[in-house]
Amino acid sequence: MNVITLSIIVLGIIGIVGATVLYFVAQRFHVQEDPRIDQVEALLPGANCGGCGRSGCRDFAAACVGADTLDGLSCPSSGAEVMKKIGEIVGLAPVVTKPKIAVIKCNGTCDLRHSLARFEGAPSCAVLASLGSGESACPNGCLGCGDCVEACPYGAMRMNLETGLPEVIEDKCVGCGACTKACPRAIIELRYKGPRGMRVYVACSNKEKGAVAMKECKVSCIGCGKCAKTCPHEAITVANNLAYIDYEKCKLCKKCVDQCPTHAIHAVNFPVKKAEPAAAAPAPEKKSEPATV
């Protein structure tokens, strides 16, 4: 028997023994999964976006099956109907949460912010943020490389080439939060969609003092506090020279929008007021004709 034949026989025996050992080990340590996990996972989108706070859709399904309550367990991508079906499968009452959407807390378009440099390296916000302040003078504004667009698993974001800022496609955004994690400057926030999509927020993240902020960007929040003084619901706070609107307290009255001197507060999806009709001009007086005799 030559060496090659002997080697083949030995390797074959080792393979058979190894396969047998692995088979018995797999049988010994086999964990029987609850079949409901597969049922719940089949209802989920399968994007593994992490918006539920879990590592993926299957992990979320396992958490729902093993939970005593669905409080704190919600898939932002699925909606109330899917959570209702999940509740029926696991025998628990679903917790209805308000839908959220991503908003960009920066309005420093190319024509409004002062540019300091031109970056020609890797087109990544994370890389650019690690090198310094980026191309614009604002140290807290959007870097414009589109990391958030790449991170969105639903194709709900795009870069506007004219403004240099990302845009949220509202009918696609599910509020999973993938874009918020991808932004190195945390200028993207998840907020309630609001009734008929209406919402009010501060489209700025600049924390510099007023005069400095205005030099860096013409539409920066200057921390003047006029919005906070105007708000009748105490929904606005000013900290570190930056105003913030609490979306849980905001009643969408829009009084702050009219008071902001730099137009840093944005009101979205509100109905446009119809222009009042111009007052009719008074009819010219008729001259009285002289009486005839």
Short mmCIF file of N, CA, C and O in Angstrom, two decimals, residues 58-158:
data_model
loop_
_atom_site.label_atom_id
_atom_site.label_comp_id
_atom_site.label_asym_id
_atom_site.label_seq_id
_atom_site.Cartn_x
_atom_site.Cartn_y
_atom_site.Cartn_z
N ARG A 58 -34.62 38.58 14.33
CA ARG A 58 -34.82 37.31 15.04
C ARG A 58 -34.62 37.50 16.54
O ARG A 58 -35.33 36.90 17.35
N ASP A 59 -33.66 38.32 16.91
CA ASP A 59 -33.45 38.60 18.33
C ASP A 59 -34.68 39.30 18.91
O ASP A 59 -35.10 39.02 20.04
N PHE A 60 -35.29 40.20 18.13
CA PHE A 60 -36.50 40.87 18.58
C PHE A 60 -37.65 39.88 18.72
O PHE A 60 -38.43 39.93 19.68
N ALA A 61 -37.75 38.96 17.76
CA ALA A 61 -38.81 37.94 17.81
C ALA A 61 -38.65 37.05 19.04
O ALA A 61 -39.62 36.73 19.73
N ALA A 62 -37.41 36.67 19.34
CA ALA A 62 -37.16 35.84 20.51
C ALA A 62 -37.49 36.59 21.79
O ALA A 62 -38.01 36.01 22.76
N ALA A 63 -37.20 37.90 21.80
CA ALA A 63 -37.50 38.71 22.98
C ALA A 63 -39.00 38.81 23.20
O ALA A 63 -39.48 38.76 24.33
N CYS A 64 -39.77 38.94 22.12
CA CYS A 64 -41.22 39.01 22.24
C CYS A 64 -41.81 37.71 22.77
O CYS A 64 -42.72 37.72 23.61
N VAL A 65 -41.30 36.60 22.28
CA VAL A 65 -41.81 35.30 22.70
C VAL A 65 -41.47 35.02 24.17
O VAL A 65 -42.27 34.45 24.91
N GLY A 66 -40.29 35.44 24.59
CA GLY A 66 -39.86 35.16 25.96
C GLY A 66 -40.25 36.20 26.98
O GLY A 66 -39.95 36.05 28.17
N ALA A 67 -40.94 37.27 26.56
CA ALA A 67 -41.26 38.36 27.48
C ALA A 67 -42.57 38.10 28.22
O ALA A 67 -43.43 37.35 27.76
N ASP A 68 -42.68 38.73 29.38
CA ASP A 68 -43.93 38.68 30.14
C ASP A 68 -44.88 39.80 29.73
O ASP A 68 -46.07 39.74 30.00
N THR A 69 -44.33 40.82 29.12
CA THR A 69 -45.10 41.95 28.62
C THR A 69 -44.39 42.54 27.42
O THR A 69 -43.16 42.46 27.32
N LEU A 70 -45.15 43.12 26.51
CA LEU A 70 -44.57 43.75 25.32
C LEU A 70 -44.22 45.21 25.56
O LEU A 70 -43.86 45.92 24.62
N ASP A 71 -44.30 45.65 26.78
CA ASP A 71 -43.92 47.02 27.12
C ASP A 71 -42.42 47.20 26.85
O ASP A 71 -41.58 46.48 27.39
N GLY A 72 -42.07 48.15 26.03
CA GLY A 72 -40.68 48.38 25.66
C GLY A 72 -40.23 47.59 24.45
O GLY A 72 -39.10 47.74 23.99
N LEU A 73 -41.11 46.75 23.92
CA LEU A 73 -40.80 45.98 22.72
C LEU A 73 -41.68 46.47 21.58
O LEU A 73 -42.89 46.25 21.59
N SER A 74 -41.07 47.12 20.62
CA SER A 74 -41.83 47.67 19.50
C SER A 74 -40.92 47.76 18.29
O SER A 74 -39.77 48.18 18.39
N CYS A 75 -41.45 47.35 17.15
CA CYS A 75 -40.71 47.45 15.89
C CYS A 75 -41.19 48.70 15.16
O CYS A 75 -42.32 48.74 14.67
N PRO A 76 -40.35 49.73 15.07
CA PRO A 76 -40.80 50.96 14.42
C PRO A 76 -41.07 50.79 12.94
O PRO A 76 -41.78 51.59 12.34
N SER A 77 -40.52 49.76 12.34
CA SER A 77 -40.70 49.55 10.90
C SER A 77 -42.01 48.86 10.57
O SER A 77 -42.43 48.87 9.41
N SER A 78 -42.65 48.24 11.55
CA SER A 78 -43.81 47.39 11.28
C SER A 78 -45.14 48.08 11.48
O SER A 78 -46.08 47.83 10.74
N GLY A 79 -45.25 48.92 12.47
CA GLY A 79 -46.52 49.61 12.71
C GLY A 79 -47.41 48.87 13.69
O GLY A 79 -47.11 47.76 14.15
N ALA A 80 -48.55 49.48 13.98
CA ALA A 80 -49.44 48.98 15.01
C ALA A 80 -50.10 47.66 14.63
O ALA A 80 -50.31 46.79 15.47
N GLU A 81 -50.43 47.50 13.35
CA GLU A 81 -51.12 46.27 12.93
C GLU A 81 -50.25 45.04 13.12
O GLU A 81 -50.72 43.99 13.56
N VAL A 82 -48.97 45.15 12.76
CA VAL A 82 -48.06 44.02 12.92
C VAL A 82 -47.85 43.72 14.39
O VAL A 82 -47.83 42.54 14.81
N MET A 83 -47.71 44.75 15.21
CA MET A 83 -47.52 44.52 16.65
C MET A 83 -48.77 43.88 17.25
O MET A 83 -48.68 43.07 18.19
N LYS A 84 -49.92 44.19 16.71
CA LYS A 84 -51.16 43.55 17.18
C LYS A 84 -51.13 42.05 16.86
O LYS A 84 -51.51 41.21 17.70
N LYS A 85 -50.68 41.69 15.66
CA LYS A 85 -50.58 40.28 15.28
C LYS A 85 -49.54 39.55 16.13
O LYS A 85 -49.74 38.39 16.52
N ILE A 86 -48.44 40.24 16.42
CA ILE A 86 -47.41 39.65 17.29
C ILE A 86 -47.99 39.39 18.68
O ILE A 86 -47.74 38.34 19.29
N GLY A 87 -48.78 40.34 19.17
CA GLY A 87 -49.42 40.16 20.46
C GLY A 87 -50.34 38.96 20.49
O GLY A 87 -50.42 38.23 21.49
N GLU A 88 -51.03 38.72 19.39
CA GLU A 88 -51.92 37.57 19.31
C GLU A 88 -51.13 36.26 19.32
O GLU A 88 -51.56 35.27 19.91
N ILE A 89 -49.96 36.26 18.69
CA ILE A 89 -49.15 35.05 18.64
C ILE A 89 -48.58 34.71 20.01
O ILE A 89 -48.61 33.55 20.44
N VAL A 90 -48.07 35.72 20.71
CA VAL A 90 -47.43 35.46 22.00
C VAL A 90 -48.40 35.55 23.17
O VAL A 90 -48.02 35.28 24.32
N GLY A 91 -49.65 35.95 22.89
CA GLY A 91 -50.65 36.01 23.95
C GLY A 91 -50.48 37.17 24.89
O GLY A 91 -50.80 37.07 26.08
N LEU A 92 -49.98 38.30 24.38
CA LEU A 92 -49.77 39.49 25.19
C LEU A 92 -50.39 40.70 24.51
O LEU A 92 -50.56 40.73 23.29
N ALA A 93 -50.73 41.69 25.31
CA ALA A 93 -51.32 42.91 24.76
C ALA A 93 -50.23 43.78 24.14
O ALA A 93 -49.22 44.07 24.81
N PRO A 94 -50.38 44.18 22.88
CA PRO A 94 -49.37 45.03 22.25
C PRO A 94 -49.39 46.44 22.83
O PRO A 94 -50.44 46.93 23.27
N VAL A 95 -48.24 47.07 22.82
CA VAL A 95 -48.12 48.46 23.28
C VAL A 95 -48.04 49.35 22.05
O VAL A 95 -47.10 49.24 21.25
N VAL A 96 -49.01 50.20 21.88
CA VAL A 96 -49.06 51.09 20.71
C VAL A 96 -48.16 52.30 20.96
O VAL A 96 -48.31 52.99 21.98
N THR A 97 -47.23 52.54 20.08
CA THR A 97 -46.33 53.69 20.18
C THR A 97 -46.59 54.65 19.03
O THR A 97 -46.99 54.24 17.94
N LYS A 98 -46.32 55.91 19.29
CA LYS A 98 -46.51 56.91 18.24
C LYS A 98 -45.40 56.79 17.20
O LYS A 98 -44.22 56.62 17.54
N PRO A 99 -45.75 56.84 15.92
CA PRO A 99 -44.72 56.74 14.88
C PRO A 99 -43.78 57.94 14.92
O PRO A 99 -44.19 59.07 15.20
N LYS A 100 -42.52 57.68 14.62
CA LYS A 100 -41.51 58.74 14.61
C LYS A 100 -40.90 58.87 13.23
O LYS A 100 -41.03 58.00 12.38
N ILE A 101 -40.23 59.98 13.03
CA ILE A 101 -39.57 60.26 11.76
C ILE A 101 -38.28 61.02 12.03
O ILE A 101 -38.17 61.72 13.05
N ALA A 102 -37.32 60.87 11.17
CA ALA A 102 -36.04 61.57 11.33
C ALA A 102 -36.15 63.01 10.85
O ALA A 102 -36.80 63.29 9.84
N VAL A 103 -35.52 63.92 11.58
CA VAL A 103 -35.44 65.32 11.16
C VAL A 103 -33.97 65.74 11.18
O VAL A 103 -33.18 65.25 11.98
N ILE A 104 -33.62 66.64 10.27
CA ILE A 104 -32.24 67.12 10.15
C ILE A 104 -32.12 68.43 10.91
O ILE A 104 -32.73 69.43 10.52
N LYS A 105 -31.37 68.43 11.97
CA LYS A 105 -31.21 69.64 12.78
C LYS A 105 -30.06 70.50 12.26
O LYS A 105 -29.14 70.87 12.99
N CYS A 106 -30.15 70.82 10.99
CA CYS A 106 -29.18 71.71 10.35
C CYS A 106 -29.83 72.25 9.09
O CYS A 106 -30.40 71.48 8.31
N ASN A 107 -29.74 73.53 8.89
CA ASN A 107 -30.27 74.15 7.68
C ASN A 107 -29.21 75.00 6.99
O ASN A 107 -29.51 75.91 6.23
N GLY A 108 -27.96 74.69 7.30
CA GLY A 108 -26.85 75.45 6.72
C GLY A 108 -26.54 75.00 5.31
O GLY A 108 -25.61 74.23 5.08
N THR A 109 -27.33 75.47 4.36
CA THR A 109 -27.11 75.11 2.96
C THR A 109 -25.82 75.76 2.45
O THR A 109 -25.23 76.62 3.11
N CYS A 110 -25.41 75.36 1.27
CA CYS A 110 -24.13 75.83 0.72
C CYS A 110 -24.05 77.35 0.63
O CYS A 110 -22.98 77.94 0.79
N ASP A 111 -25.18 78.00 0.35
CA ASP A 111 -25.17 79.45 0.18
C ASP A 111 -25.34 80.20 1.50
O ASP A 111 -25.25 81.43 1.52
N LEU A 112 -25.56 79.49 2.60
CA LEU A 112 -25.79 80.16 3.88
C LEU A 112 -24.65 79.97 4.88
O LEU A 112 -24.53 80.73 5.82
N ARG A 113 -23.84 78.97 4.67
CA ARG A 113 -22.74 78.73 5.60
C ARG A 113 -21.41 79.12 4.97
O ARG A 113 -21.21 78.98 3.75
N HIS A 114 -20.49 79.56 5.79
CA HIS A 114 -19.18 80.01 5.32
C HIS A 114 -18.27 78.81 5.16
O HIS A 114 -18.09 78.01 6.07
N SER A 115 -17.69 78.65 3.98
CA SER A 115 -16.80 77.53 3.70
C SER A 115 -15.36 77.91 4.01
O SER A 115 -14.89 78.99 3.64
N LEU A 116 -14.65 77.00 4.69
CA LEU A 116 -13.27 77.26 5.08
C LEU A 116 -12.25 76.46 4.26
O LEU A 116 -11.13 76.91 4.06
N ALA A 117 -12.63 75.27 3.86
CA ALA A 117 -11.68 74.39 3.20
C ALA A 117 -12.40 73.48 2.22
O ALA A 117 -13.63 73.46 2.16
N ARG A 118 -11.62 72.72 1.48
CA ARG A 118 -12.16 71.73 0.56
C ARG A 118 -11.51 70.38 0.87
O ARG A 118 -10.29 70.24 0.80
N PHE A 119 -12.32 69.42 1.23
CA PHE A 119 -11.81 68.11 1.61
C PHE A 119 -11.83 67.18 0.40
O PHE A 119 -12.86 67.03 -0.26
N GLU A 120 -10.71 66.55 0.10
CA GLU A 120 -10.61 65.68 -1.05
C GLU A 120 -10.24 64.24 -0.67
O GLU A 120 -9.78 63.47 -1.50
N GLY A 121 -10.47 63.89 0.57
CA GLY A 121 -10.17 62.54 1.03
C GLY A 121 -11.36 61.62 0.88
O GLY A 121 -12.21 61.81 0.00
N ALA A 122 -11.42 60.60 1.73
CA ALA A 122 -12.51 59.62 1.69
C ALA A 122 -13.83 60.32 1.96
O ALA A 122 -13.95 61.08 2.92
N PRO A 123 -14.85 60.09 1.12
CA PRO A 123 -16.15 60.76 1.30
C PRO A 123 -16.94 60.14 2.45
O PRO A 123 -17.89 59.41 2.26
N SER A 124 -16.52 60.46 3.66
CA SER A 124 -17.15 59.89 4.84
C SER A 124 -17.25 60.95 5.92
O SER A 124 -16.26 61.62 6.24
N CYS A 125 -18.44 61.10 6.50
CA CYS A 125 -18.63 62.06 7.59
C CYS A 125 -17.81 61.65 8.81
O CYS A 125 -17.26 62.50 9.51
N ALA A 126 -17.71 60.34 9.06
CA ALA A 126 -16.96 59.86 10.22
C ALA A 126 -15.49 60.22 10.09
O ALA A 126 -14.85 60.66 11.05
N VAL A 127 -14.93 60.06 8.88
CA VAL A 127 -13.53 60.41 8.65
C VAL A 127 -13.33 61.91 8.78
O VAL A 127 -12.39 62.39 9.42
N LEU A 128 -14.21 62.67 8.16
CA LEU A 128 -14.09 64.13 8.17
C LEU A 128 -14.23 64.68 9.58
O LEU A 128 -13.52 65.61 9.97
N ALA A 129 -15.13 64.11 10.37
CA ALA A 129 -15.33 64.57 11.75
C ALA A 129 -14.10 64.30 12.60
O ALA A 129 -13.78 65.08 13.52
N SER A 130 -13.41 63.22 12.32
CA SER A 130 -12.22 62.88 13.10
C SER A 130 -11.04 63.80 12.79
O SER A 130 -10.09 63.90 13.57
N LEU A 131 -11.12 64.50 11.66
CA LEU A 131 -10.02 65.38 11.25
C LEU A 131 -10.19 66.81 11.73
O LEU A 131 -9.24 67.58 11.70
N GLY A 132 -11.39 67.18 12.12
CA GLY A 132 -11.61 68.55 12.57
C GLY A 132 -13.03 69.01 12.32
O GLY A 132 -13.97 68.24 12.41
N SER A 133 -13.17 70.27 11.94
CA SER A 133 -14.49 70.88 11.82
C SER A 133 -15.14 70.66 10.46
O SER A 133 -16.28 71.04 10.26
N GLY A 134 -14.44 70.07 9.52
CA GLY A 134 -15.01 69.86 8.20
C GLY A 134 -14.76 71.03 7.27
O GLY A 134 -13.89 71.87 7.51
N GLU A 135 -15.54 71.10 6.21
CA GLU A 135 -15.32 72.14 5.21
C GLU A 135 -15.91 73.48 5.61
O GLU A 135 -15.41 74.54 5.22
N SER A 136 -17.00 73.49 6.37
CA SER A 136 -17.66 74.74 6.73
C SER A 136 -17.14 75.27 8.06
O SER A 136 -16.45 74.57 8.81
N ALA A 137 -17.50 76.50 8.35
CA ALA A 137 -17.05 77.13 9.59
C ALA A 137 -17.80 76.62 10.80
O ALA A 137 -17.31 76.71 11.92
N CYS A 138 -19.00 76.08 10.61
CA CYS A 138 -19.81 75.61 11.73
C CYS A 138 -19.23 74.32 12.30
O CYS A 138 -19.13 73.32 11.58
N PRO A 139 -18.88 74.28 13.57
CA PRO A 139 -18.30 73.08 14.16
C PRO A 139 -19.32 72.02 14.53
O PRO A 139 -18.96 70.93 14.97
N ASN A 140 -20.61 72.33 14.38
CA ASN A 140 -21.67 71.39 14.76
C ASN A 140 -22.62 71.05 13.64
O ASN A 140 -23.58 70.30 13.84
N GLY A 141 -22.38 71.59 12.44
CA GLY A 141 -23.31 71.39 11.33
C GLY A 141 -23.07 70.12 10.55
O GLY A 141 -22.16 69.34 10.83
N CYS A 142 -23.91 69.91 9.55
CA CYS A 142 -23.83 68.72 8.70
C CYS A 142 -22.53 68.74 7.90
O CYS A 142 -22.13 69.77 7.36
N LEU A 143 -21.90 67.57 7.82
CA LEU A 143 -20.65 67.44 7.08
C LEU A 143 -20.89 67.14 5.61
O LEU A 143 -19.99 67.27 4.79
N GLY A 144 -22.09 66.68 5.27
CA GLY A 144 -22.50 66.55 3.89
C GLY A 144 -21.93 65.40 3.08
O GLY A 144 -22.00 65.42 1.85
N CYS A 145 -21.38 64.38 3.73
CA CYS A 145 -20.81 63.25 2.98
C CYS A 145 -21.81 62.12 2.77
O CYS A 145 -21.55 61.20 2.00
N GLY A 146 -22.94 62.16 3.49
CA GLY A 146 -23.98 61.18 3.24
C GLY A 146 -23.86 59.86 3.95
O GLY A 146 -24.38 58.85 3.47
N ASP A 147 -23.18 59.81 5.10
CA ASP A 147 -23.12 58.56 5.86
C ASP A 147 -24.51 58.10 6.27
O ASP A 147 -24.80 56.90 6.32
N CYS A 148 -25.38 59.06 6.55
CA CYS A 148 -26.75 58.73 6.96
C CYS A 148 -27.53 58.10 5.81
O CYS A 148 -28.33 57.18 6.01
N VAL A 149 -27.28 58.57 4.60
CA VAL A 149 -27.95 58.02 3.42
C VAL A 149 -27.54 56.57 3.20
O VAL A 149 -28.36 55.70 2.92
N GLU A 150 -26.25 56.31 3.37
CA GLU A 150 -25.74 54.94 3.19
C GLU A 150 -26.26 54.02 4.28
O GLU A 150 -26.47 52.82 4.05
N ALA A 151 -26.48 54.55 5.48
CA ALA A 151 -26.88 53.72 6.61
C ALA A 151 -28.36 53.35 6.58
O ALA A 151 -28.76 52.35 7.18
N CYS A 152 -29.18 54.14 5.89
CA CYS A 152 -30.63 53.91 5.90
C CYS A 152 -30.98 52.62 5.16
O CYS A 152 -30.74 52.51 3.95
N PRO A 153 -31.57 51.63 5.83
CA PRO A 153 -31.90 50.36 5.16
C PRO A 153 -33.18 50.43 4.32
O PRO A 153 -33.52 49.47 3.65
N TYR A 154 -33.89 51.55 4.37
CA TYR A 154 -35.16 51.67 3.67
C TYR A 154 -35.11 52.66 2.51
O TYR A 154 -36.13 52.95 1.90
N GLY A 155 -33.93 53.20 2.24
CA GLY A 155 -33.82 54.17 1.15
C GLY A 155 -34.64 55.42 1.38
O GLY A 155 -35.18 56.00 0.43
N ALA A 156 -34.73 55.83 2.65
CA ALA A 156 -35.58 56.95 3.01
C ALA A 156 -34.82 58.27 3.12
O ALA A 156 -35.38 59.26 3.57
N MET A 157 -33.55 58.29 2.70
CA MET A 157 -32.77 59.52 2.73
C MET A 157 -32.03 59.70 1.42
O MET A 157 -31.68 58.72 0.75
N ARG A 158 -31.77 60.95 1.07
CA ARG A 158 -31.01 61.28 -0.12
C ARG A 158 -30.27 62.58 0.11
O ARG A 158 -30.66 63.39 0.96
#
